[in-house]
XYZ file of N, CA and C in Angstrom:
459
model
N 1.976 -13.771 19.396
C 0.691 -13.951 18.845
C -0.304 -13.040 19.435
N -0.275 -12.633 20.676
C -1.313 -11.765 21.191
C -1.111 -10.488 20.761
N 0.151 -9.882 20.367
C 0.200 -8.659 19.704
C -0.499 -8.635 18.354
N -0.489 -9.782 17.683
C -1.126 -9.732 16.445
C -2.678 -9.621 16.549
N -3.231 -10.131 17.686
C -4.565 -10.072 17.919
C -5.044 -8.512 18.378
N -4.075 -7.951 19.061
C -4.247 -6.551 19.441
C -4.188 -5.509 18.259
N -3.299 -5.848 17.421
C -3.196 -5.093 16.186
C -4.351 -5.202 15.291
N -5.105 -6.349 15.371
C -6.262 -6.601 14.513
C -7.419 -5.662 14.975
N -7.588 -5.424 16.374
C -8.636 -4.601 16.795
C -8.671 -3.210 16.190
N -7.472 -2.410 16.378
C -7.657 -1.050 15.666
C -7.814 -1.101 14.261
N -7.303 -2.102 13.530
C -7.369 -2.229 12.012
C -9.022 -2.495 11.684
N -9.572 -3.294 12.465
C -10.942 -3.588 12.302
C -11.851 -2.358 12.538
N -11.488 -1.592 13.642
C -12.288 -0.400 13.987
C -12.030 0.653 12.978
N -10.790 0.883 12.377
C -10.520 1.845 11.539
C -11.229 1.599 10.125
N -11.270 0.413 9.840
C -11.820 -0.034 8.573
C -13.325 0.275 8.478
N -13.962 -0.108 9.741
C -15.443 -0.159 9.699
C -15.870 1.350 9.997
N -15.034 2.217 10.542
C -15.539 3.485 10.795
C -14.938 4.453 9.807
N -13.953 4.354 9.103
C -13.419 5.179 8.313
C -13.328 4.697 6.796
N -12.610 3.654 6.523
C -12.364 3.253 5.186
C -13.457 2.632 4.568
N -14.418 2.150 5.171
C -15.611 1.439 4.537
C -16.692 2.392 4.260
N -16.538 3.849 4.384
C -17.487 4.772 4.214
C -17.156 5.551 3.024
N -18.158 5.924 2.177
C -17.891 6.791 1.099
C -18.020 8.297 1.589
N -17.117 9.009 0.917
C -17.149 10.416 1.206
C -18.391 11.206 0.765
N -18.613 12.274 1.501
C -19.841 12.984 1.037
C -19.710 14.462 1.074
N -20.520 15.281 0.567
C -20.469 16.565 0.488
C -21.042 17.300 1.691
N -22.077 16.736 2.335
C -22.637 17.356 3.421
C -21.913 16.896 4.768
N -21.464 17.938 5.407
C -20.741 17.634 6.733
C -21.637 17.788 7.840
N -21.675 16.596 8.590
C -22.546 16.565 9.687
C -21.648 16.394 10.960
N -21.904 17.297 11.906
C -21.091 17.146 13.114
C -21.710 17.600 14.318
N -21.271 17.148 15.549
C -22.040 17.441 16.749
C -20.855 17.444 17.842
N -20.534 18.659 18.299
C -19.396 18.590 19.200
C -19.759 18.999 20.682
N -21.176 19.060 20.902
C -21.702 19.160 22.212
C -21.751 17.839 22.943
N -21.027 17.790 24.233
C -21.083 16.443 24.798
C -22.465 15.988 25.247
N -22.740 14.779 25.079
C -23.972 14.134 25.333
C -25.160 14.629 24.750
N -24.916 15.255 23.546
C -26.083 15.803 22.800
C -26.959 14.730 22.228
N -26.429 13.526 22.000
C -27.341 12.370 21.461
C -28.398 12.121 22.347
N -28.246 12.307 23.638
C -29.291 11.938 24.728
C -30.345 13.139 24.687
N -29.845 14.276 24.503
C -30.775 15.484 24.353
C -31.706 15.190 23.125
N -31.092 14.727 22.084
C -31.891 14.390 20.917
C -32.845 13.273 20.955
N -32.703 12.175 21.939
C -33.543 11.227 22.289
C -34.707 11.980 22.999
N -34.334 12.763 24.019
C -35.501 13.328 24.874
C -36.340 14.308 23.942
N -35.807 15.031 22.974
C -36.483 16.012 22.258
C -37.226 15.366 21.092
N -36.734 14.301 20.436
C -37.399 13.636 19.315
C -38.008 12.298 19.664
N -37.467 11.680 20.620
C -38.033 10.357 21.009
C -37.521 9.193 20.122
N -36.439 9.465 19.370
C -35.741 8.544 18.498
C -34.887 7.670 19.515
N -35.358 6.397 19.832
C -34.586 5.540 20.729
C -33.505 4.691 20.023
N -33.396 4.878 18.793
C -32.453 4.182 17.838
C -31.035 4.694 18.438
N -30.954 5.967 18.722
C -29.753 6.665 19.206
C -29.183 5.879 20.405
N -30.060 5.190 21.310
C -29.518 4.551 22.213
C -28.676 3.289 21.706
N -29.166 2.649 20.804
C -28.467 1.528 20.139
C -27.170 1.867 19.500
N -27.120 2.993 18.956
C -26.040 3.435 18.378
C -24.879 3.748 19.441
N -25.296 4.381 20.506
C -24.455 4.734 21.604
C -23.867 3.449 22.230
N -24.786 2.469 22.422
C -24.318 1.289 22.999
C -23.274 0.454 22.074
N -23.606 0.554 20.771
C -22.568 -0.061 19.760
C -21.294 0.519 19.762
N -21.194 1.822 20.013
C -19.960 2.588 20.175
C -19.208 2.094 21.269
N -19.823 1.743 22.432
C -19.323 1.210 23.592
C -18.733 -0.234 23.343
N -19.511 -1.026 22.594
C -19.270 -2.483 22.277
C -17.976 -2.473 21.279
N -17.897 -1.569 20.381
C -16.981 -1.491 19.533
C -15.407 -1.503 19.893
N -15.373 -0.642 21.033
C -13.942 -0.546 21.574
C -13.750 -1.429 22.802
N -14.811 -2.277 23.296
C -14.580 -3.131 24.433
C -13.412 -4.195 24.078
N -13.376 -4.789 22.894
C -12.435 -5.968 22.778
C -11.014 -5.176 22.619
N -10.973 -4.046 22.109
C -9.519 -3.309 22.074
C -9.001 -3.153 23.369
N -9.834 -2.662 24.298
C -9.442 -2.448 25.727
C -9.123 -3.697 26.368
N -9.930 -4.742 26.125
C -9.640 -5.953 26.749
C -8.306 -6.552 26.307
N -7.938 -6.488 25.137
C -6.679 -6.984 24.647
C -5.467 -6.229 24.788
N -5.692 -4.927 24.707
C -4.396 -3.987 24.856
C -3.870 -4.134 26.217
N -4.669 -4.402 27.262
C -4.108 -4.627 28.628
C -3.100 -5.754 28.511
N -3.376 -6.803 27.779
C -2.570 -7.858 27.827
C -1.227 -7.769 27.163
N -0.985 -6.839 26.467
C 0.233 -6.851 25.869
C 1.311 -5.991 26.639
N 0.902 -5.136 27.517
C 1.674 -4.311 28.406
C 2.347 -5.306 29.515
N 3.611 -4.744 29.873
C 4.169 -5.642 30.756
C 3.440 -5.754 32.064
N 3.440 -7.028 32.520
C 2.666 -7.312 33.745
C 3.330 -6.803 34.995
N 4.600 -6.452 34.983
C 5.279 -5.801 36.036
C 4.689 -4.381 36.305
N 4.097 -3.816 35.341
C 3.433 -2.411 35.675
C 2.231 -2.717 36.405
N 1.942 -1.786 37.307
C 0.610 -1.818 38.200
C -0.569 -1.731 37.239
N -1.694 -2.510 37.600
C -2.873 -2.509 36.647
C -3.379 -1.272 36.323
N -3.444 -0.282 37.372
C -4.024 1.009 37.158
C -3.290 1.783 35.971
N -1.799 1.659 35.972
C -1.021 2.288 35.063
C -1.349 1.741 33.666
N -1.576 0.404 33.641
C -1.895 -0.178 32.213
C -3.247 0.358 31.648
N -4.207 0.366 32.686
C -5.506 0.777 32.396
C -5.539 2.257 31.893
N -4.848 3.165 32.536
C -4.824 4.447 32.097
C -4.106 4.656 30.760
N -3.056 4.030 30.572
C -2.359 4.029 29.423
C -3.243 3.602 28.186
N -3.921 2.437 28.377
C -4.850 1.854 27.252
C -5.853 2.831 26.911
N -6.571 3.383 28.088
C -7.587 4.320 27.863
C -7.212 5.521 27.189
N -6.133 6.134 27.543
C -5.709 7.178 26.879
C -5.281 7.040 25.298
N -4.624 6.022 24.958
C -4.146 5.806 23.731
C -5.439 5.507 22.809
N -6.326 4.613 23.393
C -7.538 4.413 22.642
C -8.534 5.508 22.478
N -8.512 6.293 23.426
C -9.405 7.483 23.446
C -8.807 8.463 22.287
N -7.434 8.552 22.171
C -6.854 9.312 21.178
C -7.042 8.914 20.008
N -7.216 7.465 19.686
C -7.359 6.759 18.445
C -8.994 7.220 18.099
N -9.826 7.110 19.056
C -11.177 7.497 18.667
C -11.263 8.959 18.234
N -10.732 9.807 18.954
C -10.623 11.144 18.633
C -10.162 11.402 17.139
N -9.069 10.536 16.793
C -8.433 10.765 15.435
C -9.442 10.213 14.531
N -10.171 9.056 14.715
C -11.174 8.556 13.838
C -12.244 9.695 13.598
N -12.656 10.326 14.693
C -13.870 11.408 14.457
C -13.219 12.699 13.722
N -11.854 12.928 13.926
C -11.343 14.012 13.123
C -11.423 13.718 11.614
N -10.909 12.431 11.361
C -10.939 12.092 9.989
C -12.331 12.089 9.342
N -13.325 11.668 10.151
C -14.611 11.668 9.679
C -15.084 13.141 9.352
N -14.748 14.037 10.297
C -14.973 15.521 10.142
C -14.268 16.134 8.893
N -12.986 15.825 8.852
C -12.060 16.490 7.839
C -12.514 15.998 6.442
N -12.836 14.682 6.268
C -13.067 14.232 4.924
C -14.644 13.910 4.645
N -15.395 14.371 5.545
C -16.941 14.308 5.388
C -17.283 12.903 5.261
N -16.821 12.046 6.161
C -17.145 10.567 6.175
C -18.219 10.388 7.320
N -19.466 10.156 7.022
C -20.440 10.063 8.098
C -20.697 11.247 8.991
N -20.838 10.843 10.269
C -21.119 12.077 11.176
C -20.061 12.030 12.390
N -19.523 13.256 12.447
C -18.475 13.334 13.656
C -19.239 13.964 14.906
N -19.050 13.123 15.886
C -19.691 13.385 17.189
C -18.858 13.117 18.273
N -18.806 14.162 19.326
C -18.044 14.010 20.465
C -18.490 12.790 21.347
N -19.852 12.535 21.289
C -20.513 11.412 22.016
C -19.879 10.088 21.577
N -19.481 9.994 20.332
C -18.797 8.723 19.928
C -17.458 8.526 20.607
N -16.686 9.692 20.797
C -15.400 9.554 21.610
C -15.777 9.170 23.128
N -16.788 9.796 23.651
C -17.157 9.433 24.949
C -17.546 7.967 25.115
N -18.275 7.519 24.253
C -18.768 6.061 24.303
C -17.741 5.038 23.986
N -16.925 5.386 22.935
C -15.765 4.668 22.614
C -14.671 4.552 23.832
N -14.496 5.652 24.560
C -13.629 5.573 25.684
C -14.173 4.696 26.897
N -15.509 4.842 27.057
C -16.182 4.005 28.043
C -16.087 2.514 27.705
N -16.134 2.265 26.436
C -15.895 0.817 26.028
C -14.635 0.234 26.190
N -13.551 1.114 26.016
C -12.106 0.842 26.282
C -12.008 0.628 27.819
N -12.331 1.615 28.531
C -12.330 1.444 30.092
C -12.973 0.231 30.446
N -14.144 -0.233 30.117
C -14.902 -1.461 30.498
C -14.045 -2.670 30.170
N -13.475 -2.778 28.856
C -12.699 -3.710 28.463
C -11.413 -3.961 29.204
N -10.798 -2.743 29.587
C -9.601 -2.760 30.420
C -9.850 -3.347 31.841
N -10.916 -2.760 32.392
C -11.223 -3.140 33.731
C -11.599 -4.721 33.796
N -12.310 -5.148 32.741
C -12.540 -6.654 32.609
C -11.380 -7.411 32.561
N -10.375 -6.995 31.774
C -9.127 -7.821 31.604
C -8.332 -7.760 32.916
N -8.534 -6.749 33.756
C -7.778 -6.723 35.021
C -8.644 -7.452 36.150
N -9.804 -7.247 36.178
C -10.779 -7.662 37.333
C -11.112 -9.164 37.060
N -11.374 -9.709 35.901
C -12.024 -11.095 35.823
C -10.984 -12.128 36.302
N -9.726 -12.072 35.874
C -8.807 -13.176 36.558
C -8.708 -13.141 38.105
N -8.832 -11.848 38.742
C -8.831 -11.682 40.069
C -10.051 -12.238 40.838
N -11.155 -12.173 40.207
C -12.479 -12.549 40.607
C -12.668 -14.171 40.413
N -11.765 -14.709 39.733
C -11.942 -16.098 39.419
C -12.873 -16.407 38.298
N -13.341 -15.481 37.525
C -14.265 -15.613 36.562
C -13.691 -16.334 35.367
N -12.325 -16.257 35.219
C -11.646 -16.895 34.134
C -10.621 -17.756 34.745
N -10.251 -18.767 34.059
C -9.188 -19.701 34.744
C -7.794 -19.144 34.441
N -6.812 -19.805 34.661
C -5.409 -19.393 34.563
C -5.042 -19.013 33.272
N -5.652 -19.417 32.187
C -5.420 -19.179 30.880
C -6.412 -17.963 30.284
N -6.226 -16.942 30.957
C -7.192 -15.727 30.660
C -6.856 -15.076 29.304
N -5.619 -15.354 28.847
C -5.253 -14.802 27.471
C -6.190 -15.488 26.368
N -6.412 -16.720 26.664
C -7.284 -17.446 25.728
C -8.728 -16.917 25.782
N -9.270 -16.563 27.006
C -10.476 -15.902 27.251
C -10.470 -14.655 26.410
N -9.438 -13.672 26.527
C -9.413 -12.408 25.851
C -9.490 -12.711 24.378
N -8.802 -13.679 23.763
C -8.782 -13.789 22.378
C -10.108 -14.193 21.834
N -10.825 -14.961 22.627
C -12.167 -15.429 22.279
C -13.172 -14.183 22.269
N -12.921 -13.251 23.105
C -13.680 -12.069 23.314
C -13.497 -11.320 22.092
N -12.135 -11.173 21.649
C -11.669 -10.392 20.566
C -12.471 -10.922 19.251
N -12.436 -12.234 18.988
C -13.053 -12.856 18.034
C -14.645 -12.534 17.962
N -15.268 -12.521 19.014
C -16.627 -12.119 19.221
C -16.814 -10.696 18.874
N -15.911 -9.823 19.288
C -15.996 -8.394 18.975
C -15.856 -8.103 17.521
N -14.988 -8.765 16.857
C -14.866 -8.593 15.393
C -16.090 -9.045 14.622
N -16.769 -10.026 15.238
C -17.953 -10.481 14.519
C -19.120 -9.491 14.674
N -19.123 -8.726 15.828
C -20.106 -7.706 15.977
C -19.867 -6.503 15.229
N -18.578 -6.200 14.754
C -18.258 -4.975 14.132
C -18.896 -5.258 12.768
């Protein structure tokens, strides 16, 4: 059952970031790291902060749930690194598709913020049970977080 929940996260992300957009003729891209913050400082458009935050929130549930499907006998740091690398590659793939097919705006900052969300979700899945923040049934907690994450998307 939990693998079903984890499969839903990448599908929801792919649908909302790639398949739900119409193709365009004008290609917009930004490959300079952290350029969005420079845009905020130069233009004063603080809406960019919201966009960056939403990119973090978008991948948080995927990182949270992906940790749970990997074997528990693996050390936590190994599971965390694997999840972050796989979902960072997925994020880069999404940005490549957006660039190649002119779907929205391709930005390296999106990959950075998505990877940060994955890392936060992975660390939460590893640390919350140890801190006693969730009970012995932390898988149920992760599933509830995933449902909340899908509603945000």
